[in-house]
Coordinates of C-alpha atoms in Angstrom, one line a residue:
X1 CA 108.3 115.9 111.7
X2 CA 106.0 113.9 109.4
X3 CA 102.9 112.3 110.9
X4 CA 100.3 110.0 109.3
X5 CA 96.9 110.5 111.0
X6 CA 93.8 108.4 110.6
X7 CA 90.3 109.3 111.8
X8 CA 86.8 108.4 110.6
X9 CA 86.4 111.6 108.4
X10 CA 84.3 112.6 105.4
X11 CA 83.1 109.7 103.3
X12 CA 81.7 110.3 99.7
X13 CA 80.9 113.9 100.5
X14 CA 79.4 113.2 103.9
X15 CA 80.5 115.4 106.8
X16 CA 80.3 113.6 110.2
X17 CA 80.4 116.4 112.8
X18 CA 81.8 114.4 115.7
X19 CA 84.5 112.4 113.8
X20 CA 85.5 115.6 111.9
X21 CA 85.9 117.4 115.3
X22 CA 88.3 114.9 116.7
X23 CA 90.3 114.7 113.5
X24 CA 90.4 118.5 113.1
X25 CA 91.5 118.8 116.7
X26 CA 94.3 116.3 116.3
X27 CA 95.5 117.9 113.1
X28 CA 95.5 121.3 114.8
X29 CA 97.5 120.0 117.8
X30 CA 100.1 118.4 115.6
X31 CA 100.4 121.5 113.4
X32 CA 100.8 123.5 116.6
X33 CA 104.0 121.5 117.2
X34 CA 105.2 122.0 113.6
X35 CA 104.1 118.6 112.2
X36 CA 103.6 118.0 108.5
X37 CA 100.4 115.9 108.5
X38 CA 99.2 113.3 106.0
X39 CA 95.6 112.3 106.6
X40 CA 94.1 108.9 105.7
X41 CA 90.6 110.0 104.5
X42 CA 87.5 108.5 103.1
X43 CA 87.1 111.4 100.7
X44 CA 90.7 112.6 100.2
X45 CA 89.8 115.6 98.0
X46 CA 87.2 117.0 100.4
X47 CA 89.4 116.4 103.5
X48 CA 92.3 118.1 101.8
X49 CA 90.2 121.2 101.2
X50 CA 88.8 121.1 104.8
X51 CA 92.0 120.6 106.7
X52 CA 94.7 121.9 104.2
X53 CA 96.9 118.8 104.6
X54 CA 98.0 116.1 102.2
X55 CA 95.6 113.2 102.1
X56 CA 95.6 109.6 101.0
X57 CA 92.7 107.1 100.5
X58 CA 91.6 104.5 103.0
X59 CA 93.1 101.0 103.1
X60 CA 90.4 99.0 101.4
X61 CA 88.5 97.4 104.4
X62 CA 85.3 99.3 104.2
X63 CA 82.3 97.6 102.6
X64 CA 84.0 94.2 102.2
X65 CA 83.1 90.9 104.1
X66 CA 85.3 89.8 107.0
X67 CA 86.9 86.9 105.0
X68 CA 88.0 89.4 102.4
X69 CA 89.4 91.6 105.2
X70 CA 91.4 88.7 106.5
X71 CA 92.6 88.0 103.0
X72 CA 93.8 91.6 102.7
X73 CA 95.8 91.3 105.9
X74 CA 97.3 88.1 104.7
X75 CA 98.3 89.8 101.4
X76 CA 99.9 92.6 103.5
X77 CA 101.9 90.0 105.5
X78 CA 103.0 88.4 102.2
X79 CA 104.3 91.8 101.0
X80 CA 106.2 92.2 104.2
X81 CA 107.9 88.9 103.5
X82 CA 108.8 90.0 100.0
X83 CA 106.6 87.3 98.5
X84 CA 104.2 89.7 96.7
X85 CA 103.5 93.4 96.1
X86 CA 101.6 95.4 98.6
X87 CA 97.8 95.4 98.1
X88 CA 96.9 98.2 95.7
X89 CA 94.5 99.8 98.2
X90 CA 97.2 100.0 100.9
X91 CA 100.1 101.2 98.7
X92 CA 99.6 104.9 99.5
X93 CA 99.4 104.3 103.2
X94 CA 102.5 102.1 103.1
X95 CA 104.5 104.8 101.3
X96 CA 103.2 107.5 103.6
X97 CA 104.1 105.5 106.8
X98 CA 107.5 104.5 105.3
X99 CA 108.4 108.2 105.2
X100 CA 106.7 109.2 108.5
X101 CA 108.1 109.9 112.0
X102 CA 104.9 108.7 113.6
X103 CA 101.4 107.3 113.1
X104 CA 98.4 108.7 115.0
X105 CA 95.0 107.0 115.4
X106 CA 93.0 110.1 116.3
X107 CA 89.5 109.1 117.4
X108 CA 86.6 108.3 115.2
X109 CA 85.6 104.8 114.0
X110 CA 85.5 103.4 117.5
X111 CA 87.0 99.9 118.1
X112 CA 84.0 97.6 118.6
X113 CA 82.2 94.7 117.0
X114 CA 79.9 97.1 115.1
X115 CA 82.8 98.9 113.5
X116 CA 84.6 95.9 112.0
X117 CA 86.3 97.7 109.2
X118 CA 87.8 100.2 111.7
X119 CA 89.3 97.4 113.6
X120 CA 91.0 95.9 110.5
X121 CA 92.0 99.3 109.1
X122 CA 93.8 100.3 112.3
X123 CA 95.4 96.9 112.7
X124 CA 96.8 97.1 109.1
X125 CA 98.1 100.6 109.8
X126 CA 99.7 99.3 113.1
X127 CA 101.4 96.5 111.2
X128 CA 102.7 98.8 108.6
X129 CA 104.1 101.1 111.3
X130 CA 105.7 98.2 113.1
X131 CA 107.3 96.9 109.9
X132 CA 108.9 100.3 109.2
X133 CA 109.6 100.8 113.0
X134 CA 107.5 103.9 113.1
X135 CA 106.0 104.7 116.5
X136 CA 102.2 104.6 116.9
X137 CA 100.1 106.9 119.2
X138 CA 96.4 106.3 119.9
X139 CA 94.1 109.1 121.1
X140 CA 90.4 109.6 122.0
X141 CA 89.2 106.1 121.5
X142 CA 86.1 104.2 122.7
X143 CA 86.8 100.5 122.8
X144 CA 84.0 97.9 123.2
X145 CA 81.9 97.5 125.2
X146 CA 81.5 94.3 123.2
X147 CA 84.2 92.6 121.2
X148 CA 84.5 89.0 119.9
X149 CA 87.5 87.0 120.8
X150 CA 89.0 87.7 117.4
X151 CA 88.3 91.5 117.8
X152 CA 90.0 91.4 121.2
X153 CA 93.1 90.0 119.6
X154 CA 93.1 93.0 117.2
X155 CA 92.8 95.5 120.0
X156 CA 95.5 93.7 121.9
X157 CA 97.9 93.9 119.0
X158 CA 97.3 97.6 118.4
X159 CA 97.7 98.4 122.1
X160 CA 100.8 96.3 122.6
X161 CA 102.6 98.1 119.8
X162 CA 101.3 101.6 120.6
X163 CA 103.6 104.0 122.6
X164 CA 100.5 105.2 124.4
X165 CA 96.8 104.4 124.0
X166 CA 94.3 107.2 125.0
X167 CA 90.7 106.2 125.7
X168 CA 87.8 108.4 126.6
X169 CA 85.7 106.3 129.1
X170 CA 86.6 104.4 132.2
X171 CA 85.0 101.3 130.8
X172 CA 87.3 101.5 127.7
X173 CA 90.3 102.0 129.9
X174 CA 89.4 98.9 132.0
X175 CA 88.9 96.8 128.9
X176 CA 92.1 97.7 127.1
X177 CA 94.2 97.4 130.2
X178 CA 92.8 93.9 130.7
X179 CA 94.0 93.0 127.1
X180 CA 97.4 94.6 126.7
X181 CA 100.8 93.5 128.1
X182 CA 101.6 97.0 129.5
X183 CA 98.4 98.4 131.2
X184 CA 100.2 101.6 132.2
X185 CA 100.4 102.7 128.6
X186 CA 96.5 103.0 128.5
X187 CA 95.5 106.5 129.7
X188 CA 92.0 107.8 130.4
X189 CA 91.7 111.2 128.7
X190 CA 89.1 113.6 127.6
X191 CA 87.7 113.6 124.0
X192 CA 89.9 115.6 121.7
X193 CA 86.9 117.4 120.3
X194 CA 86.8 119.7 123.3
X195 CA 90.0 121.4 122.0
X196 CA 88.1 122.8 119.0
X197 CA 87.6 126.2 120.7
X198 CA 91.4 126.4 121.2
X199 CA 92.1 126.3 117.5
X200 CA 93.3 129.6 115.9
X201 CA 90.6 129.2 113.3
X202 CA 89.0 126.3 111.4
X203 CA 89.6 126.0 107.7
X204 CA 86.2 124.2 107.3
X205 CA 83.7 126.7 105.7
X206 CA 81.0 128.2 107.8
X207 CA 77.4 128.6 107.0
X208 CA 75.4 131.9 107.4
X209 CA 72.9 131.4 110.2
X210 CA 70.1 133.3 112.0
X211 CA 69.5 132.1 115.5
X212 CA 66.7 132.9 118.0
X213 CA 67.4 134.9 121.1
X214 CA 67.0 132.1 123.7
X215 CA 67.3 128.5 122.6
X216 CA 68.2 124.9 123.4
X217 CA 70.3 122.9 120.9
X218 CA 68.9 119.5 119.9
X219 CA 70.7 116.9 117.9
X220 CA 69.2 113.5 117.2
X221 CA 70.3 110.5 115.2
X222 CA 68.0 109.4 112.4
X223 CA 66.8 106.3 114.2
X224 CA 67.2 104.8 117.8
X225 CA 69.8 102.3 116.7
X226 CA 68.2 99.3 118.3
X227 CA 65.6 97.0 116.7
X228 CA 63.4 96.9 119.8
X229 CA 62.4 100.6 119.3
X230 CA 60.4 101.8 116.2
X231 CA 61.7 104.9 114.4
X232 CA 58.3 106.4 114.3
X233 CA 57.8 106.1 118.1
X234 CA 61.3 107.4 118.7
X235 CA 60.5 110.6 116.6
X236 CA 57.2 111.1 118.5
X237 CA 58.9 110.7 121.9
X238 CA 61.5 113.3 121.0
X239 CA 58.9 115.7 119.7
X240 CA 56.9 115.4 122.9
X241 CA 60.0 116.0 125.0
X242 CA 61.0 119.1 123.0
X243 CA 57.4 120.6 123.2
X244 CA 57.7 120.2 127.0
X245 CA 61.0 122.0 127.1
X246 CA 59.6 124.9 125.0
X247 CA 56.7 125.2 127.4
X248 CA 58.7 124.8 130.6
X249 CA 61.7 127.0 129.8
X250 CA 60.2 129.5 127.3
X251 CA 62.9 128.7 124.7
X252 CA 63.1 127.9 121.0
X253 CA 64.6 124.6 119.8
X254 CA 67.5 124.7 117.3
X255 CA 68.1 121.4 115.6
X256 CA 71.7 120.8 114.6
X257 CA 72.2 117.7 112.3
X258 CA 75.3 115.6 113.0
X259 CA 75.9 114.1 109.6
X260 CA 75.3 115.0 105.9
X261 CA 76.5 117.3 103.2
X262 CA 78.2 120.3 104.7
X263 CA 76.1 123.5 104.4
X264 CA 73.1 121.6 103.2
X265 CA 69.8 120.7 105.0
X266 CA 68.8 118.2 102.4
X267 CA 66.2 115.8 103.7
X268 CA 68.0 113.0 101.7
X269 CA 70.5 113.2 104.5
X270 CA 69.1 111.0 107.3
X271 CA 69.8 113.4 110.2
X272 CA 68.1 116.2 108.4
X273 CA 65.2 113.9 107.5
X274 CA 64.8 112.9 111.2
X275 CA 64.9 116.5 112.3
X276 CA 62.2 117.5 109.7
X277 CA 60.0 114.7 111.0
X278 CA 60.5 115.7 114.6
X279 CA 59.7 119.3 113.8
X280 CA 56.6 118.2 112.0
X281 CA 55.4 116.2 115.0
X282 CA 56.0 119.0 117.5
X283 CA 52.9 121.1 118.4
X284 CA 55.1 124.2 119.0
X285 CA 56.2 126.3 116.1
X286 CA 59.3 127.4 118.0
X287 CA 61.7 125.0 116.3
X288 CA 64.5 125.8 113.8
X289 CA 66.3 123.3 111.6
X290 CA 69.9 124.1 110.7
X291 CA 71.8 122.7 107.8
X292 CA 74.9 120.6 108.4
X293 CA 77.6 122.9 109.9
X294 CA 81.2 122.4 110.8
X295 CA 82.4 121.3 114.3
X296 CA 83.8 124.7 115.0
X297 CA 80.5 126.4 114.1
X298 CA 78.5 123.9 116.0
X299 CA 80.5 124.8 119.1
X300 CA 79.8 128.5 118.5
X301 CA 76.1 127.7 118.3
X302 CA 76.2 125.6 121.4
X303 CA 78.0 128.3 123.3
X304 CA 74.8 130.5 123.0
X305 CA 72.4 127.8 124.2
X306 CA 70.7 127.4 127.5
X307 CA 71.6 123.7 127.4
X308 CA 71.7 120.9 124.8
X309 CA 69.7 117.7 124.5
X310 CA 70.7 114.9 122.1
X311 CA 70.8 111.2 121.2
X312 CA 74.1 112.0 119.5
X313 CA 77.4 111.6 121.5
X314 CA 79.4 114.7 120.7
X315 CA 76.9 117.4 121.9
X316 CA 77.7 116.1 125.4
X317 CA 81.3 116.9 124.7
X318 CA 80.6 120.2 123.0
X319 CA 78.4 121.6 125.7
X320 CA 80.8 121.3 128.7
X321 CA 83.6 122.5 126.4
X322 CA 81.9 125.9 126.2
X323 CA 80.3 125.9 129.7
X324 CA 76.8 124.7 128.6
X325 CA 75.0 121.9 130.4
X326 CA 74.3 118.9 128.1
X327 CA 71.7 116.1 128.4
X328 CA 72.4 112.8 126.7
X329 CA 69.3 110.8 125.8
X330 CA 70.6 107.3 125.9
X331 CA 69.1 104.7 123.5
X332 CA 71.5 101.8 124.0
X333 CA 74.1 100.3 126.3
X334 CA 76.8 101.5 123.8
X335 CA 75.4 105.1 124.0
X336 CA 75.2 104.9 127.8
X337 CA 78.9 103.9 128.0
X338 CA 80.0 106.8 125.8
X339 CA 77.6 109.5 127.1
X340 CA 78.0 108.6 130.7
X341 CA 81.7 108.5 130.2
X342 CA 82.0 111.9 128.7
X343 CA 79.7 113.6 131.2
X344 CA 81.4 111.8 134.1
X345 CA 84.7 113.6 133.3
X346 CA 83.1 116.9 134.1
X347 CA 80.9 115.7 137.0
X348 CA 77.7 115.7 135.0
X349 CA 77.0 111.9 134.6
X350 CA 73.5 112.3 136.1
X351 CA 72.5 114.0 132.8
X352 CA 73.0 110.8 130.9
X353 CA 69.3 109.8 130.9
X354 CA 67.8 106.7 129.4
X355 CA 65.5 107.6 126.5
X356 CA 62.6 105.6 128.0
X357 CA 62.9 107.4 131.3
X358 CA 62.4 110.9 129.9
X359 CA 58.7 111.5 129.1
X360 CA 56.5 111.0 132.1
X361 CA 59.3 110.0 134.5
X362 CA 62.4 112.1 135.0
X363 CA 62.4 114.6 132.1
X364 CA 60.5 117.4 133.8
X365 CA 62.6 117.1 136.9
X366 CA 65.9 117.3 135.0
X367 CA 64.8 120.3 133.0
X368 CA 63.5 122.1 136.1
X369 CA 66.8 121.4 137.9
X370 CA 68.9 122.8 134.9
X371 CA 66.8 126.0 134.9
X372 CA 67.1 126.4 138.6
X373 CA 70.8 125.6 138.8
X374 CA 71.9 127.3 135.6
X375 CA 74.3 129.8 137.1
X376 CA 75.9 127.2 139.4
X377 CA 76.3 124.8 136.5
X378 CA 77.8 127.4 134.2
X379 CA 80.5 128.2 136.8
X380 CA 81.1 124.5 137.5
X381 CA 81.4 123.7 133.8
X382 CA 83.7 126.7 133.1
X383 CA 86.1 125.5 135.8
X384 CA 85.9 121.9 134.7
X385 CA 86.3 122.9 131.1
X386 CA 89.4 124.9 131.8
X387 CA 91.0 121.9 133.7
X388 CA 90.0 119.6 130.8
X389 CA 91.5 121.8 128.2
X390 CA 94.8 122.2 130.0
X391 CA 94.9 118.4 130.5
X392 CA 94.2 117.6 126.9
X393 CA 96.7 120.2 125.6
X394 CA 99.3 118.6 127.9
X395 CA 98.4 115.2 126.4
X396 CA 99.2 116.4 122.9
X397 CA 102.3 118.1 124.1
X398 CA 103.5 114.8 125.4
X399 CA 102.8 113.0 122.1
X400 CA 104.6 115.7 120.2
X401 CA 107.6 115.6 122.5
X402 CA 107.8 111.8 122.2
X403 CA 107.7 112.0 118.4
X404 CA 110.6 114.5 118.4
X405 CA 112.5 112.4 121.0
X406 CA 112.5 115.3 123.4
X407 CA 110.3 113.9 126.1
X408 CA 107.7 111.3 127.1
X409 CA 104.0 110.9 126.7
X410 CA 101.6 111.6 129.5
X411 CA 100.6 108.5 131.5
X412 CA 98.4 110.0 134.1
X413 CA 94.6 109.7 133.9
X414 CA 92.5 112.8 133.8
X415 CA 91.4 114.5 137.0
X416 CA 88.0 114.0 138.6
X417 CA 85.3 116.6 139.4
X418 CA 82.5 116.8 142.0
X419 CA 79.4 115.2 140.7
X420 CA 76.2 117.3 140.0
X421 CA 72.9 115.8 141.3
X422 CA 69.4 116.9 140.3
X423 CA 66.1 116.4 142.1
X424 CA 65.2 115.3 145.6
X425 CA 66.8 112.3 147.2
X426 CA 63.8 110.1 146.3
X427 CA 64.1 111.2 142.6
X428 CA 67.8 110.3 142.6
X429 CA 67.1 107.0 144.2
X430 CA 64.4 106.1 141.7
X431 CA 66.6 107.2 138.8
X432 CA 69.6 105.1 140.1
X433 CA 67.3 102.0 140.3
X434 CA 65.9 102.7 136.8
X435 CA 69.4 103.3 135.3
X436 CA 70.8 100.1 136.9
X437 CA 67.9 98.0 135.5
X438 CA 68.2 99.7 132.2
X439 CA 71.9 98.9 132.0
X440 CA 71.4 95.3 133.1
X441 CA 68.8 94.8 130.4
X442 CA 70.7 96.5 127.7
X443 CA 74.0 94.8 128.5
X444 CA 72.2 91.4 128.3
X445 CA 70.5 92.4 125.1
X446 CA 73.7 93.6 123.5
X447 CA 75.5 90.5 124.6
X448 CA 72.8 88.3 123.1
X449 CA 72.9 90.4 119.9
X450 CA 76.7 90.2 119.7
X451 CA 76.6 86.4 120.2
X452 CA 73.9 86.1 117.6
X453 CA 75.9 88.2 115.2
X454 CA 79.0 86.1 115.9
X455 CA 77.0 82.9 115.3
X456 CA 75.6 84.3 112.1
X457 CA 79.1 85.2 111.0
X458 CA 80.4 81.8 111.9
X459 CA 77.5 80.1 110.2
X460 CA 78.1 82.2 107.1
X461 CA 81.8 81.3 107.1
X462 CA 80.9 77.6 107.5
X463 CA 78.5 77.8 104.6
X464 CA 81.1 79.4 102.5
X465 CA 83.6 76.7 103.5
X466 CA 81.0 74.0 102.7
X467 CA 80.3 75.7 99.3
X468 CA 84.0 75.8 98.7
X469 CA 84.5 72.2 99.7
X470 CA 81.5 71.2 97.5
X471 CA 83.0 73.0 94.6
X472 CA 86.4 71.4 95.3
X473 CA 84.7 68.0 95.6
X474 CA 82.9 68.6 92.3
X475 CA 86.1 69.6 90.7
X476 CA 87.9 66.5 92.0
X477 CA 84.9 64.3 90.7
X478 CA 85.2 66.0 87.3
X479 CA 88.9 65.4 87.3
X480 CA 88.3 61.7 88.3
X481 CA 85.8 61.3 85.5
X482 CA 88.2 62.9 83.1
X483 CA 90.9 60.4 84.2
X484 CA 88.4 57.5 83.9
X485 CA 87.6 58.6 80.4
X486 CA 91.2 59.0 79.4
X487 CA 92.0 55.6 81.0
X488 CA 89.3 53.9 79.0
X489 CA 90.6 55.6 75.9
X490 CA 94.1 54.4 76.7
X491 CA 92.9 50.9 77.4
X492 CA 91.0 50.8 74.1
X493 CA 94.0 52.2 72.2
X494 CA 96.3 49.6 74.0
X495 CA 93.9 46.7 73.1
X496 CA 93.8 47.9 69.5
X497 CA 97.6 48.3 69.4
X498 CA 98.0 44.8 70.9
X499 CA 95.7 43.3 68.4
X500 CA 97.5 45.0 65.6
X501 CA 100.8 43.8 67.0
X502 CA 99.5 40.2 67.2
X503 CA 98.3 40.3 63.7
X504 CA 101.5 41.8 62.5
X505 CA 103.4 39.1 64.4
X506 CA 101.4 36.3 62.9
X507 CA 101.9 37.7 59.4
X508 CA 105.6 38.0 60.1
X509 CA 105.8 34.4 61.3
X510 CA 104.1 33.2 58.1
X511 CA 106.6 35.1 56.1
X512 CA 109.5 33.6 58.1
X513 CA 108.0 30.1 57.6
X514 CA 107.7 30.7 53.9
X515 CA 111.2 31.9 53.7
X516 CA 112.6 29.0 55.7
X517 CA 110.5 26.5 53.5
X518 CA 112.0 28.0 50.4
X519 CA 115.5 27.9 51.7
X520 CA 115.5 24.0 52.5
X521 CA 117.4 21.6 50.1
X522 CA 115.6 19.0 47.8
X523 CA 114.6 15.8 49.7
X524 CA 114.6 17.5 53.1
X525 CA 111.0 16.8 53.6
X526 CA 111.3 13.1 52.8
X527 CA 114.3 12.8 55.1
X528 CA 112.5 14.5 57.9
X529 CA 109.6 12.1 57.5
X530 CA 111.9 9.0 57.6
X531 CA 113.5 10.4 60.7
X532 CA 110.2 10.8 62.5
X533 CA 109.2 7.2 61.7
X534 CA 112.5 5.9 62.8
X535 CA 112.2 7.7 66.2
X536 CA 108.7 6.3 66.7
X537 CA 109.9 2.7 65.9
X538 CA 112.8 3.0 68.3
X539 CA 110.6 4.3 71.0
X540 CA 108.3 1.2 70.7
X541 CA 111.3 -1.2 70.7

């Protein structure tokens, strides 16, 4: 079977550990069922080398303004109607889907207002699949939490055509079910990246590493991602938190960057630059900065850690996948939705901790609880991980069976697990109050930010329309002026022609009179005069 897969993979040489993990897991599962995969990739040459599949370029929506995206979709519709050729950027995808047995949207590039090009790209691929009557499967998605009305229509169209739509958080499931015509096709699943350890072997190159004996994995985005928090303060807060972990747990810190050039720790890559700054701000020398490594190798490193702590999302997936507790430092409402969602699936949602609540509030309590409960948590996560792995394998078995026409997709949500709680009852109560307030504030802030963004977009579109109308008005004025000029020229030409005609007519009349005068017989003039006098005399009489 031939399958076209899209994920948010390498772009211009950049390896994004989380998105690569989901893409690689999806490819591995499809290959396990004998699929011939064609990958839609940002860097087709690099992705072909990494995953050993055929690759094609993206569909042309990245880096262009929304009106241009809408124009590209309109051009696609015109091509469907036979009124034009397919847009050049989409031609490879059109041909690949035309020959395919299925299209799979496999995580990465989450569907939300901040990832506009992902929305349009996946919508275009959905329309191409529908045009050729090729089934569509969606896996491992985060949707929202914020979408404009236009964005909701995009998600609705994708979900309505999809055979099944897999999401990885309860909030995403609720949102998509509220949008689509058949809510039962929306299934709450685990993140596909947890299947990386089940692969027979990754084809992405590994990097030679030397790790300390006892360590905690840290992975931090280059900035907090929200304008209300300064990057400098964000780095200082993380450095302080890591120093405390070193002192409390007697461990080293191993910093694993999430994005950059594979195998390189170049500080030009923003994650590596952030890690260098955090290490510089730490007072402890027990910190090690790794280069960018593959998803499979990151999971191997994680498996040897005491626990992980990160502001990145996928470490909270990787940790539980290999039986290691994972702390998510939450910096936004969007991050809380994803981190809380992933940890909730294995009963560890209490380890999604607001960034502002760590130093001086709950951080010490959380770390102490992890150290005290390490054996219990390992056993819990190993059991939960086994259940999650079996479920996610069954999920892909169902997709493969549906593509082959030999069975149906899974439509049952993932199983739940007992929730882990840290600290004394008073600590948990205080944390619940803080988290509720944090969520309320951040939801409001994100809503205001989204509304402001939408207003800016609408204002920009209105300004563009005004400029276009102004240009059109100026063009019409120029046309009118040209018409007035041409009309005056015609009037003058007509007047000149009329004058010439009158002159010619008068000259002609003189010639006629002369000819008539010459043609009259002798005495005609005297006779005419007598006749005139006679008529006057008679009239008097």
